[in-house]
PDB file of C-alpha atoms in Angstrom:
ATOM      1  CA  MET A 212     -21.132  10.329  26.173  1.00 44.00           C
ATOM      2  CA  THR A 213     -20.727   6.845  24.613  1.00 45.00           C
ATOM      3  CA  ALA A 214     -18.763   5.747  21.546  1.00 45.00           C
ATOM      4  CA  THR A 215     -21.810   6.549  19.466  1.00 47.00           C
ATOM      5  CA  GLN A 216     -21.662  10.178  20.566  1.00 52.00           C
ATOM      6  CA  GLN A 217     -22.980  12.988  18.437  1.00 52.00           C
ATOM      7  CA  LEU A 218     -20.516  15.621  17.197  1.00 60.00           C
ATOM      8  CA  PRO A 219     -21.422  19.078  15.957  1.00 79.00           C
ATOM      9  CA  GLN A 220     -21.556  19.182  12.161  1.00 81.00           C
ATOM     10  CA  GLU A 221     -18.746  21.746  11.755  1.00 84.00           C
ATOM     11  CA  LYS A 222     -16.357  19.746  13.963  1.00 86.00           C
ATOM     12  CA  LEU A 223     -17.245  16.532  12.133  1.00 87.00           C
ATOM     13  CA  ALA A 224     -16.661  18.166   8.736  1.00 88.00           C
ATOM     14  CA  GLU A 225     -13.225  19.376   9.971  1.00 89.00           C
ATOM     15  CA  ASP A 226     -12.362  15.902  11.254  1.00 88.00           C
ATOM     16  CA  LEU A 227     -13.329  14.405   7.904  1.00 91.00           C
ATOM     17  CA  ASP A 228     -11.156  16.945   6.056  1.00 92.00           C
ATOM     18  CA  GLU A 229      -8.183  16.051   8.285  1.00 93.00           C
ATOM     19  CA  LEU A 230      -8.819  12.352   7.838  1.00 93.00           C
ATOM     20  CA  GLU A 231      -9.055  12.690   4.069  1.00 93.00           C
ATOM     21  CA  GLU A 232      -5.719  14.512   4.075  1.00 94.00           C
ATOM     22  CA  ALA A 233      -4.217  11.783   6.294  1.00 94.00           C
ATOM     23  CA  MET A 234      -5.505   9.094   3.878  1.00 93.00           C
ATOM     24  CA  THR A 235      -3.890  10.868   0.929  1.00 92.00           C
ATOM     25  CA  GLY A 236      -0.636  11.125   2.895  1.00 93.00           C
ATOM     26  CA  LEU A 237      -0.848   7.433   3.751  1.00 92.00           C
ATOM     27  CA  GLN A 238      -1.367   6.602   0.093  1.00 92.00           C
ATOM     28  CA  VAL A 239       1.813   8.538  -0.781  1.00 92.00           C
ATOM     29  CA  LEU A 240       3.766   6.770   1.986  1.00 92.00           C
ATOM     30  CA  TYR A 241       2.694   3.347   0.699  1.00 90.00           C
ATOM     31  CA  GLU A 242       3.631   4.309  -2.872  1.00 89.00           C
ATOM     32  CA  LYS A 243       7.075   5.394  -1.642  1.00 89.00           C
ATOM     33  CA  TYR A 244       7.476   2.071   0.147  1.00 88.00           C
ATOM     34  CA  PHE A 245       6.352   0.074  -2.891  1.00 85.00           C
ATOM     35  CA  LEU A 246       8.797   2.001  -5.089  1.00 83.00           C
ATOM     36  CA  GLY A 247      11.611   1.154  -2.693  1.00 81.00           C
ATOM     37  CA  ILE A 248      12.163   4.756  -1.517  1.00 86.00           C
ATOM     38  CA  ASP A 249      11.153   4.025   2.094  1.00 85.00           C
ATOM     39  CA  ARG A 250      12.559   0.992   3.921  1.00 86.00           C
ATOM     40  CA  ARG A 251       9.436   0.125   5.958  1.00 88.00           C
ATOM     41  CA  PRO A 252       5.695   0.225   5.331  1.00 89.00           C
ATOM     42  CA  PRO A 253       3.848   3.038   7.182  1.00 92.00           C
ATOM     43  CA  ASP A 254       2.151   0.730   9.710  1.00 92.00           C
ATOM     44  CA  ALA A 255       1.851   3.327  12.523  1.00 93.00           C
ATOM     45  CA  GLN A 256       0.241   5.937  10.237  1.00 93.00           C
ATOM     46  CA  ARG A 257      -2.103   3.289   8.841  1.00 93.00           C
ATOM     47  CA  ARG A 258      -3.171   2.277  12.352  1.00 94.00           C
ATOM     48  CA  GLN A 259      -3.922   5.928  13.265  1.00 94.00           C
ATOM     49  CA  VAL A 260      -5.968   6.559  10.107  1.00 93.00           C
ATOM     50  CA  SER A 261      -7.798   3.251  10.472  1.00 93.00           C
ATOM     51  CA  GLU A 262      -8.699   3.913  14.131  1.00 94.00           C
ATOM     52  CA  LYS A 263      -9.944   7.464  13.402  1.00 92.00           C
ATOM     53  CA  MET A 264     -12.019   6.207  10.471  1.00 92.00           C
ATOM     54  CA  ARG A 265     -13.611   3.426  12.499  1.00 91.00           C
ATOM     55  CA  LEU A 266     -14.350   5.854  15.335  1.00 90.00           C
ATOM     56  CA  LEU A 267     -16.057   8.279  12.938  1.00 87.00           C
ATOM     57  CA  LYS A 268     -18.002   5.368  11.409  1.00 88.00           C
ATOM     58  CA  THR A 269     -19.583   4.631  14.809  1.00 88.00           C
ATOM     59  CA  THR A 270     -20.443   8.308  15.409  1.00 85.00           C
ATOM     60  CA  MET A 271     -24.125   9.235  15.230  1.00 85.00           C
ATOM     61  CA  VAL A 272     -24.616  11.607  12.301  1.00 85.00           C
ATOM     62  CA  LYS A 273     -27.936  13.218  11.440  1.00 86.00           C
ATOM     63  CA  ASN A 274     -26.672  15.147   8.396  1.00 88.00           C
ATOM     64  CA  THR A 275     -27.164  12.912   5.326  1.00 90.00           C
ATOM     65  CA  ALA A 276     -24.317  14.526   3.335  1.00 90.00           C
ATOM     66  CA  LEU A 277     -21.824  13.938   6.169  1.00 90.00           C
ATOM     67  CA  LYS A 278     -23.092  10.394   6.698  1.00 90.00           C
ATOM     68  CA  PHE A 279     -22.615   9.680   2.977  1.00 92.00           C
ATOM     69  CA  ARG A 280     -19.125  11.213   3.069  1.00 92.00           C
ATOM     70  CA  ILE A 281     -18.133   9.004   6.035  1.00 91.00           C
ATOM     71  CA  GLN A 282     -19.433   5.876   4.273  1.00 93.00           C
ATOM     72  CA  THR A 283     -17.620   6.792   1.056  1.00 94.00           C
ATOM     73  CA  MET A 284     -14.341   7.450   2.873  1.00 93.00           C
ATOM     74  CA  PHE A 285     -14.689   4.223   4.846  1.00 93.00           C
ATOM     75  CA  ALA A 286     -15.248   2.232   1.627  1.00 94.00           C
ATOM     76  CA  LYS A 287     -12.247   3.984   0.050  1.00 93.00           C
ATOM     77  CA  LEU A 288     -10.036   3.120   3.041  1.00 93.00           C
ATOM     78  CA  ILE A 289     -11.176  -0.521   2.962  1.00 93.00           C
ATOM     79  CA  SER A 290     -10.333  -0.826  -0.752  1.00 93.00           C
ATOM     80  CA  PHE A 291      -6.922   0.820  -0.174  1.00 93.00           C
ATOM     81  CA  GLU A 292      -6.199  -1.523   2.743  1.00 93.00           C
ATOM     82  CA  ARG A 293      -7.048  -4.559   0.608  1.00 94.00           C
ATOM     83  CA  MET A 294      -4.810  -3.304  -2.196  1.00 91.00           C
ATOM     84  CA  TRP A 295      -1.928  -2.525   0.217  1.00 90.00           C
ATOM     85  CA  ASP A 296      -2.250  -5.931   1.899  1.00 92.00           C
ATOM     86  CA  ARG A 297      -2.292  -7.707  -1.469  1.00 90.00           C
ATOM     87  CA  THR A 298       0.805  -5.793  -2.618  1.00 87.00           C
ATOM     88  CA  LEU A 299       2.623  -6.488   0.673  1.00 88.00           C
ATOM     89  CA  ARG A 300       1.812 -10.186   0.248  1.00 88.00           C
ATOM     90  CA  GLU A 301       3.111 -10.122  -3.369  1.00 85.00           C
ATOM     91  CA  ILE A 302       6.345  -8.459  -2.198  1.00 79.00           C
ATOM     92  CA  GLU A 303       6.807 -11.169   0.447  1.00 82.00           C
ATOM     93  CA  GLU A 304       6.129 -13.945  -2.087  1.00 81.00           C
ATOM     94  CA  GLY A 305       8.374 -12.341  -4.724  1.00 78.00           C
ATOM     95  CA  THR A 306       5.551 -11.962  -7.253  1.00 79.00           C
ATOM     96  CA  TYR A 307       5.143  -8.175  -7.083  1.00 76.00           C
ATOM     97  CA  LYS A 308       5.058  -6.970 -10.702  1.00 75.00           C
ATOM     98  CA  ARG A 309       7.470  -4.056 -10.192  1.00 73.00           C
ATOM     99  CA  ASP A 310      10.024  -6.341  -8.519  1.00 68.00           C
ATOM    100  CA  VAL A 311       9.550  -9.003 -11.195  1.00 69.00           C
ATOM    101  CA  PHE A 312       9.969  -6.335 -13.912  1.00 71.00           C
ATOM    102  CA  LYS A 313      13.149  -5.031 -12.253  1.00 69.00           C
ATOM    103  CA  ALA A 314      14.549  -8.568 -12.000  1.00 71.00           C
ATOM    104  CA  LYS A 315      13.776  -9.290 -15.672  1.00 76.00           C
ATOM    105  CA  TYR A 316      15.289  -5.946 -16.682  1.00 75.00           C
ATOM    106  CA  ARG A 317      18.438  -6.705 -14.643  1.00 77.00           C
ATOM    107  CA  ASP A 318      18.705 -10.163 -16.252  1.00 78.00           C
ATOM    108  CA  ALA A 319      18.235  -8.656 -19.711  1.00 79.00           C
ATOM    109  CA  ARG A 320      20.975  -6.114 -19.010  1.00 79.00           C
ATOM    110  CA  LYS A 321      23.305  -8.917 -17.902  1.00 78.00           C
ATOM    111  CA  GLY A 322      22.393 -10.811 -21.081  1.00 72.00           C
ATOM    112  CA  GLU A 323      23.253  -7.759 -23.201  1.00 69.00           C
ATOM    113  CA  GLN A 324      26.618  -7.384 -21.504  1.00 63.00           C
ATOM    114  CA  LYS A 325      27.669 -10.978 -22.195  1.00 56.00           C
ATOM    115  CA  PRO A 326      27.695 -10.655 -26.013  1.00 51.00           C
ATOM    116  CA  ALA A 327      29.568  -7.375 -25.599  1.00 47.00           C
ATOM    117  CA  GLN A 328      32.240  -9.248 -23.641  1.00 49.00           C
ATOM    118  CA  ALA A 329      32.306 -11.983 -26.286  1.00 47.00           C
ATOM    119  CA  ALA A 330      32.655  -9.375 -29.055  1.00 45.00           C
ATOM    120  CA  PRO A 331      36.496  -9.252 -29.010  1.00 45.00           C
ATOM    121  CA  SER A 332      36.525 -12.760 -30.553  1.00 50.00           C
ATOM    122  CA  SER A 333      34.368 -11.638 -33.506  1.00 48.00           C
ATOM    123  CA  PRO A 334      36.749  -9.268 -35.373  1.00 46.00           C
ATOM    124  CA  GLN A 335      38.522 -12.262 -36.917  1.00 63.00           C
ATOM    125  CA  LEU A 336      37.322 -10.908 -40.255  1.00 72.00           C
ATOM    126  CA  SER A 337      40.126  -8.590 -41.300  1.00 77.00           C
ATOM    127  CA  ASP A 338      39.707  -5.883 -43.921  1.00 80.00           C
ATOM    128  CA  GLN A 339      41.847  -8.013 -46.216  1.00 83.00           C
ATOM    129  CA  MET A 340      39.501 -11.016 -45.830  1.00 84.00           C
ATOM    130  CA  ILE A 341      36.428  -8.857 -46.431  1.00 84.00           C
ATOM    131  CA  ARG A 342      38.092  -7.234 -49.462  1.00 85.00           C
ATOM    132  CA  LYS A 343      38.827 -10.701 -50.937  1.00 86.00           C
ATOM    133  CA  LEU A 344      35.236 -11.794 -50.239  1.00 85.00           C
ATOM    134  CA  TYR A 345      33.893  -8.611 -51.840  1.00 85.00           C
ATOM    135  CA  ASP A 346      36.001  -9.072 -54.992  1.00 87.00           C
ATOM    136  CA  THR A 347      34.907 -12.721 -55.295  1.00 86.00           C
ATOM    137  CA  TYR A 348      31.255 -11.683 -54.809  1.00 84.00           C
ATOM    138  CA  VAL A 349      31.460  -8.987 -57.510  1.00 86.00           C
ATOM    139  CA  ILE A 350      33.042 -11.424 -59.999  1.00 86.00           C
ATOM    140  CA  ALA A 351      30.407 -14.081 -59.180  1.00 85.00           C
ATOM    141  CA  ARG A 352      27.597 -11.565 -59.768  1.00 85.00           C
ATOM    142  CA  GLN A 353      29.114 -10.560 -63.106  1.00 86.00           C
ATOM    143  CA  ARG A 354      29.324 -14.240 -64.144  1.00 86.00           C
ATOM    144  CA  THR A 355      25.646 -14.761 -63.283  1.00 85.00           C
ATOM    145  CA  SER A 356      24.758 -11.605 -65.256  1.00 86.00           C
ATOM    146  CA  GLU A 357      23.584  -9.771 -62.121  1.00 86.00           C
ATOM    147  CA  SER A 358      23.950  -6.023 -61.740  1.00 84.00           C
ATOM    148  CA  THR A 359      26.876  -4.788 -59.663  1.00 82.00           C
ATOM    149  CA  SER A 360      25.873  -1.113 -59.767  1.00 82.00           C
ATOM    150  CA  GLY A 361      25.431   0.329 -56.292  1.00 78.00           C
ATOM    151  CA  LEU A 362      27.403  -2.560 -54.803  1.00 82.00           C
ATOM    152  CA  THR A 363      30.153  -1.013 -52.694  1.00 85.00           C
ATOM    153  CA  TYR A 364      32.863  -2.525 -50.514  1.00 84.00           C
ATOM    154  CA  ASP A 365      31.779  -0.362 -47.538  1.00 85.00           C
ATOM    155  CA  ALA A 366      28.154  -1.531 -47.744  1.00 83.00           C
ATOM    156  CA  ILE A 367      29.156  -5.220 -47.920  1.00 83.00           C
ATOM    157  CA  ALA A 368      31.712  -4.823 -45.093  1.00 84.00           C
ATOM    158  CA  ARG A 369      29.127  -3.072 -42.879  1.00 85.00           C
ATOM    159  CA  ARG A 370      26.529  -5.774 -43.530  1.00 85.00           C
ATOM    160  CA  ILE A 371      28.945  -8.625 -42.797  1.00 83.00           C
ATOM    161  CA  ARG A 372      30.291  -7.011 -39.608  1.00 83.00           C
ATOM    162  CA  ALA A 373      26.734  -6.388 -38.369  1.00 83.00           C
ATOM    163  CA  GLN A 374      25.737 -10.026 -38.994  1.00 83.00           C
ATOM    164  CA  VAL A 375      28.755 -11.699 -37.380  1.00 83.00           C
ATOM    165  CA  PRO A 376      27.889 -11.104 -33.657  1.00 83.00           C
ATOM    166  CA  GLU A 377      24.245 -12.063 -34.219  1.00 83.00           C
ATOM    167  CA  LEU A 378      25.164 -15.243 -36.116  1.00 82.00           C
ATOM    168  CA  MET A 379      27.784 -16.186 -33.526  1.00 82.00           C
ATOM    169  CA  ALA A 380      25.229 -15.831 -30.725  1.00 83.00           C
ATOM    170  CA  ARG A 381      22.502 -17.698 -32.633  1.00 83.00           C
ATOM    171  CA  HIS A 382      24.743 -20.656 -33.581  1.00 81.00           C
ATOM    172  CA  LYS A 383      26.931 -20.483 -30.454  1.00 82.00           C
ATOM    173  CA  ALA A 384      29.907 -20.383 -32.797  1.00 81.00           C
ATOM    174  CA  ARG A 385      33.513 -19.340 -32.173  1.00 81.00           C
ATOM    175  CA  ASN A 386      33.723 -17.658 -35.565  1.00 81.00           C
ATOM    176  CA  ILE A 387      31.763 -17.138 -38.789  1.00 82.00           C
ATOM    177  CA  GLU A 388      33.278 -17.786 -42.190  1.00 84.00           C
ATOM    178  CA  PHE A 389      31.738 -16.396 -45.383  1.00 83.00           C
ATOM    179  CA  LYS A 390      31.788 -17.960 -48.848  1.00 86.00           C
ATOM    180  CA  VAL A 391      30.363 -16.908 -52.183  1.00 86.00           C
ATOM    181  CA  VAL A 392      28.066 -19.596 -53.595  1.00 86.00           C
ATOM    182  CA  LYS A 393      25.607 -19.874 -56.491  1.00 86.00           C
ATOM    183  CA  LYS A 394      22.029 -20.401 -55.382  1.00 83.00           C
ATOM    184  CA  GLY A 395      19.133 -20.475 -57.847  1.00 83.00           C
ATOM    185  CA  GLY A 396      21.357 -19.032 -60.564  1.00 83.00           C
ATOM    186  CA  LYS A 397      22.405 -16.093 -58.352  1.00 86.00           C
ATOM    187  CA  ALA A 398      25.561 -15.301 -56.419  1.00 84.00           C
ATOM    188  CA  VAL A 399      24.997 -15.128 -52.663  1.00 85.00           C
ATOM    189  CA  LEU A 400      27.130 -14.715 -49.571  1.00 83.00           C
ATOM    190  CA  LYS A 401      26.809 -17.751 -47.321  1.00 85.00           C
ATOM    191  CA  ALA A 402      27.688 -17.628 -43.629  1.00 83.00           C
ATOM    192  CA  ILE A 403      29.267 -20.785 -42.197  1.00 84.00           C
ATOM    193  CA  PRO A 404      29.417 -21.003 -38.371  1.00 84.00           C
ATOM    194  CA  GLN A 405      32.694 -22.382 -36.961  1.00 80.00           C
ATOM    195  CA  SER A 406      32.320 -24.201 -33.641  1.00 73.00           C
TER     196      SER A 406
END
């Protein structure tokens, strides 16, 4: 018989079931490769599946349902192959979105670690300095006839300590000094970056 031989329907249906299973397995193997679990793309498995599919495509089939199933599977394989080839090309060019995301994430993590390393220079605000600043702030608020109820040393100290690293990073400063100033008839804490 020639390449366009006719297979019994039951045998053809079995072959299609096996091929569909092999395609699903191939899909999983490619996903594992794209995730970085496997070191190499499944080229050998892809070649086997592709050859079987192309052989079945050339087979003479009288049953319309089986013919439709072969065409559908062939179209599915073609779309998968295009997607896999595109992804392989993106990986080679360094534009694959998962790799780009990982690189950005790694860079962001490195960026987060740098301020943490710079943090030891920020506790130049001692409790004594914050206490003095707090007392000055309370007196200034009383002089401007502002309420001081609910104003606690702990709340002010927490707020100042939280702002220092952010302000230092934003202004690329060595230290941040705070002063109490009057602005619009109100007492405010003003941060002054020290370079």
